[in-house]
Structure formats: C-alpha cells, structure tokens
Amino acid sequence: MPPKKQEEHQHGPILGRLSTNLRMGILGLPNVGKSTFFNVLTKSEAQAENYPFCTIDPNESRVPIDDVRFDWLVEHYKPLSRVPAFLNVVDIAGLVKGASEGQGLGNAFLSHVGACDALFHLCRAFEDSEVTHVEGEVDPIRDLEIISSELRLKDLAYLQPALDKVEKLAIRAGDKTKKLEYDTLIKVKELLSTKFVRQHEWNEKEIEILNKHLF
C-alpha cells in the first residue's frame, strides 16, 4: 500500500535552493566533537583528536536519505536502478572568535561555510577536564553567540559589495527593476546587526532575491 496521504498544507516560498543533492556543514568551535559526530552520522573514519584544529581541510561524505514514499515507488515500479536522495555532509574546521577578520583559519573556513546549503551547529555543553576548550571554560550560550556573530559578519562582508553594485543600478542609474532588490538588501543589512535572515518574515519576491544571493 502507498503511504497514507497526509492533509495538504499551503507552503509559502522557501529560503534556499531545492535539490536532491544538498550539502550540510557541521560547524562549531574547535574541539567540540564535530569530526566524531561526522563519523557517527556518515559511518566514516575521519581523524578526530583531542586538540583544536584537528580538521583543516573539510571531510565530506554522502548519506542516503530514508523516504517511505521513495521506497513505495521503487517497490511499485521496480526500476532497473535505485538512486535515493543524498545529503552531502561536510565536517568543517573549527571556527574561532575573529574568524571574519582572519583569526584561526579565517577566510578559508568562511568559504567552506558559504559552499553549504544548510548548517548544523554543534555546541559543547559537557564538562571534562581532559578535553581542551579554546575559550577556557565551558559556556554554551557564549559559544553559540560567538558562532552566530561570526556568521552574521560573514554575510555582511558579502552583502556590502553586492549592495554597492545594485545601488549603482537602482539609485544612480534609475533602473526601476533593481529597486526591490536594493530595498531588500538594505533590509538585510539592517537585520544582520542583531539577527539572521531566516529569523525575519519575507514575502515571495524578497525570497527570490535572497535565494539569488544565497543568504
């Protein structure tokens, strides 16, 4: 029998790209267990040691996505090959305070983040004197804010050149087709001082613009 059809809901526009082959990055401060989590999730054997920056170049592995709808289609139609949707999981090197200004692995880290469709933030909340913490003592709230702040600064670093380019067309050249894009990017700039793009309500046209810039 096919899976029960669930009640249909109206879905609004979605931030991000749609694909059966997306990339999810595991990020967080150094030495919080990202590589260990990556190994468990992907059944890999990436190096995982008790010292900061054990991972420098990202580890990556594909994980098939379980889907009862896909299983039913395969059983019903019996295709010659079975190719499920995959999630590419990326173990990203640890981020430190000041990464947006070049601290730690700096720009290399941020470029790896920018190449992902989604981010899984792994934060340490356990006490263990044998496991080094780059900030000294364990404080999950502080650590969450460090990562959040660096990610917003990364978006701001991308935003300003993009905004300058659109401003030349929308304001100086009077291109009315670029006015909404300019207004949306201005709104993003104001928002990023305190929160992420995803934490704001956007309309469909604004989301098309945000997806174009991969926020």
Coordinates of C-alpha atoms in Angstrom, one line a residue:
M1 CA 0.0 0.0 0.0
P2 CA 1.2 3.5 -0.7
P3 CA 1.9 5.8 2.3
K4 CA -1.2 7.4 3.7
K5 CA -1.8 10.8 2.1
Q6 CA -1.5 13.4 4.7
E7 CA -3.5 16.6 4.9
E8 CA -2.2 19.1 2.3
H9 CA -0.9 22.3 3.6
Q10 CA -0.2 25.5 1.7
H11 CA 3.5 26.1 1.7
G12 CA 5.0 29.5 1.3
P13 CA 8.2 30.4 -0.6
I14 CA 11.3 28.7 0.8
L15 CA 14.7 30.2 1.6
G16 CA 17.4 28.2 -0.1
R17 CA 17.8 26.0 -3.2
L18 CA 15.7 22.9 -3.8
S19 CA 17.7 19.8 -4.7
T20 CA 18.0 16.1 -4.1
N21 CA 21.7 16.6 -3.5
L22 CA 22.2 19.2 -0.9
R23 CA 25.3 20.0 1.3
M24 CA 25.0 20.3 5.1
G25 CA 28.0 21.7 7.0
I26 CA 28.8 20.7 10.6
L27 CA 30.3 23.7 12.3
G28 CA 31.2 25.0 15.7
L29 CA 34.2 26.0 17.9
P30 CA 37.3 23.8 17.6
N31 CA 37.5 20.6 19.6
V32 CA 33.8 20.3 20.4
G33 CA 33.3 16.9 18.7
K34 CA 32.4 17.8 15.1
S35 CA 34.6 15.1 13.5
T36 CA 33.3 12.5 15.9
F37 CA 29.7 13.5 15.1
F38 CA 30.6 13.4 11.4
N39 CA 31.9 9.9 11.7
V40 CA 28.8 8.6 13.5
L41 CA 26.5 10.3 11.0
T42 CA 28.3 9.1 7.9
K43 CA 29.9 5.9 9.2
S44 CA 33.3 7.4 8.2
E45 CA 36.7 7.3 9.9
A46 CA 37.8 10.9 9.7
Q47 CA 40.6 11.9 12.1
A48 CA 39.1 13.0 15.4
E49 CA 41.6 14.0 18.1
N50 CA 41.6 16.0 21.4
Y51 CA 43.2 19.2 20.2
P52 CA 41.9 22.3 18.3
F53 CA 42.1 22.4 14.5
C54 CA 42.5 18.6 14.1
T55 CA 40.4 19.2 11.0
I56 CA 41.8 21.7 8.5
D57 CA 40.5 20.6 5.1
P58 CA 36.8 19.7 5.2
N59 CA 35.8 16.0 5.4
E60 CA 32.8 15.2 3.2
S61 CA 30.6 12.1 2.8
R62 CA 27.3 11.3 1.2
V63 CA 24.4 9.9 3.3
P64 CA 21.3 8.4 1.7
I65 CA 18.0 9.9 2.9
D66 CA 15.3 7.5 4.0
D67 CA 12.0 8.2 2.5
V68 CA 9.0 5.8 2.6
R69 CA 7.5 7.5 -0.5
F70 CA 10.6 6.7 -2.4
D71 CA 10.6 3.1 -1.1
W72 CA 7.0 2.7 -2.2
L73 CA 7.7 4.0 -5.7
V74 CA 10.7 1.6 -6.0
E75 CA 8.6 -1.4 -4.9
H76 CA 5.7 -0.4 -7.1
Y77 CA 7.5 0.4 -10.3
K78 CA 10.6 -1.8 -9.9
P79 CA 13.1 0.4 -11.7
L80 CA 16.4 -1.0 -13.0
S81 CA 18.4 1.2 -10.7
R82 CA 17.6 2.7 -7.3
V83 CA 19.0 6.1 -6.7
P84 CA 17.7 7.8 -3.5
A85 CA 18.2 11.4 -2.5
F86 CA 21.5 12.1 -0.8
L87 CA 22.7 14.6 1.7
N88 CA 26.4 15.6 1.4
V89 CA 27.6 16.1 5.0
V90 CA 30.7 18.3 5.5
D91 CA 32.9 18.3 8.6
I92 CA 34.1 22.0 8.6
A93 CA 37.2 23.1 10.5
G94 CA 36.6 24.8 13.8
L95 CA 35.6 28.5 13.9
V96 CA 37.1 30.9 16.4
K97 CA 36.2 34.4 17.5
G98 CA 37.5 36.8 14.9
A99 CA 37.4 34.4 12.0
S100 CA 35.7 37.1 9.9
E101 CA 38.8 39.2 10.5
G102 CA 41.2 36.4 9.6
Q103 CA 41.7 34.7 13.0
G104 CA 42.1 30.9 13.1
L105 CA 41.5 29.6 9.6
G106 CA 39.7 32.8 8.8
N107 CA 38.6 33.2 5.2
A108 CA 39.2 29.5 4.4
F109 CA 36.7 28.5 7.0
L110 CA 34.2 31.0 5.9
S111 CA 34.4 29.9 2.2
H112 CA 33.7 26.4 3.3
V113 CA 30.6 27.6 5.2
G114 CA 29.4 29.6 2.1
A115 CA 29.6 26.4 0.0
C116 CA 26.9 24.7 2.1
D117 CA 23.1 24.8 1.7
A118 CA 22.5 24.2 5.4
L119 CA 24.5 24.4 8.7
F120 CA 24.3 22.1 11.7
H121 CA 25.8 24.0 14.7
L122 CA 27.4 21.6 17.2
C123 CA 28.0 23.2 20.6
R124 CA 29.8 21.7 23.7
A125 CA 27.8 21.5 26.9
F126 CA 29.7 18.9 28.8
E127 CA 32.4 19.3 31.5
D128 CA 35.6 17.3 31.0
S129 CA 39.0 18.5 32.3
E130 CA 40.7 16.2 29.7
V131 CA 39.1 17.9 26.7
T132 CA 40.5 21.3 25.9
H133 CA 38.2 24.3 25.3
V134 CA 39.5 27.1 23.2
E135 CA 37.7 29.7 25.4
G136 CA 38.9 28.3 28.7
E137 CA 35.7 27.3 30.4
V138 CA 32.5 25.6 29.1
D139 CA 29.8 28.2 28.4
P140 CA 27.3 27.1 25.7
I141 CA 25.5 30.4 25.5
R142 CA 28.7 32.3 24.9
D143 CA 29.8 29.7 22.3
L144 CA 26.6 29.9 20.4
E145 CA 26.8 33.7 20.3
I146 CA 30.4 33.5 19.0
I147 CA 29.4 31.4 16.1
S148 CA 26.3 33.4 15.4
S149 CA 28.2 36.7 15.4
E150 CA 30.9 35.4 13.0
L151 CA 28.3 34.0 10.6
R152 CA 26.4 37.4 10.5
L153 CA 29.7 39.2 9.9
K154 CA 30.4 36.8 7.1
D155 CA 27.0 37.7 5.5
L156 CA 27.7 41.4 6.0
A157 CA 31.1 41.0 4.3
Y158 CA 29.4 39.6 1.2
L159 CA 26.5 42.0 1.4
Q160 CA 28.3 45.3 1.1
P161 CA 29.9 44.8 -2.4
A162 CA 26.6 43.3 -3.6
L163 CA 24.6 46.3 -2.3
D164 CA 27.1 48.7 -3.8
K165 CA 26.6 47.1 -7.2
V166 CA 22.8 47.1 -7.0
E167 CA 22.8 50.7 -5.7
K168 CA 24.6 51.9 -8.8
L169 CA 21.8 50.5 -11.0
A170 CA 18.8 51.2 -8.8
I171 CA 19.6 54.6 -7.4
R172 CA 22.2 56.2 -9.6
A173 CA 21.1 54.8 -13.0
G174 CA 17.4 54.8 -12.1
D175 CA 16.8 51.2 -13.0
K176 CA 13.4 50.5 -11.6
T177 CA 13.7 46.8 -12.0
K178 CA 16.5 46.8 -9.4
K179 CA 14.7 48.9 -6.8
L180 CA 13.1 46.0 -5.0
E181 CA 16.4 44.2 -4.9
Y182 CA 18.1 47.3 -3.4
D183 CA 15.3 47.7 -0.8
T184 CA 15.6 44.1 0.2
L185 CA 19.4 44.2 0.6
I186 CA 19.1 47.3 2.7
K187 CA 16.6 45.5 4.9
V188 CA 19.1 42.6 5.2
K189 CA 21.9 44.9 6.2
E190 CA 19.8 46.4 9.0
L191 CA 18.6 43.0 10.1
L192 CA 22.1 41.4 10.3
S193 CA 23.2 43.7 13.2
T194 CA 21.0 41.6 15.6
K195 CA 19.7 38.5 13.9
F196 CA 19.8 36.1 10.9
V197 CA 18.0 36.5 7.6
R198 CA 15.9 33.4 8.3
Q199 CA 14.5 35.0 11.5
H200 CA 12.5 37.6 9.6
E201 CA 9.3 37.3 7.6
W202 CA 9.9 37.8 3.9
N203 CA 7.4 37.9 1.0
E204 CA 7.8 35.7 -2.1
K205 CA 9.6 38.3 -4.3
E206 CA 12.0 39.1 -1.5
I207 CA 12.8 35.4 -1.0
E208 CA 13.6 35.1 -4.7
I209 CA 16.1 37.9 -4.2
L210 CA 17.6 36.3 -1.1
N211 CA 18.0 33.0 -2.8
K212 CA 19.7 34.7 -5.7
H213 CA 22.3 36.0 -3.2
L214 CA 22.3 32.7 -1.3
F215 CA 21.6 34.1 2.1

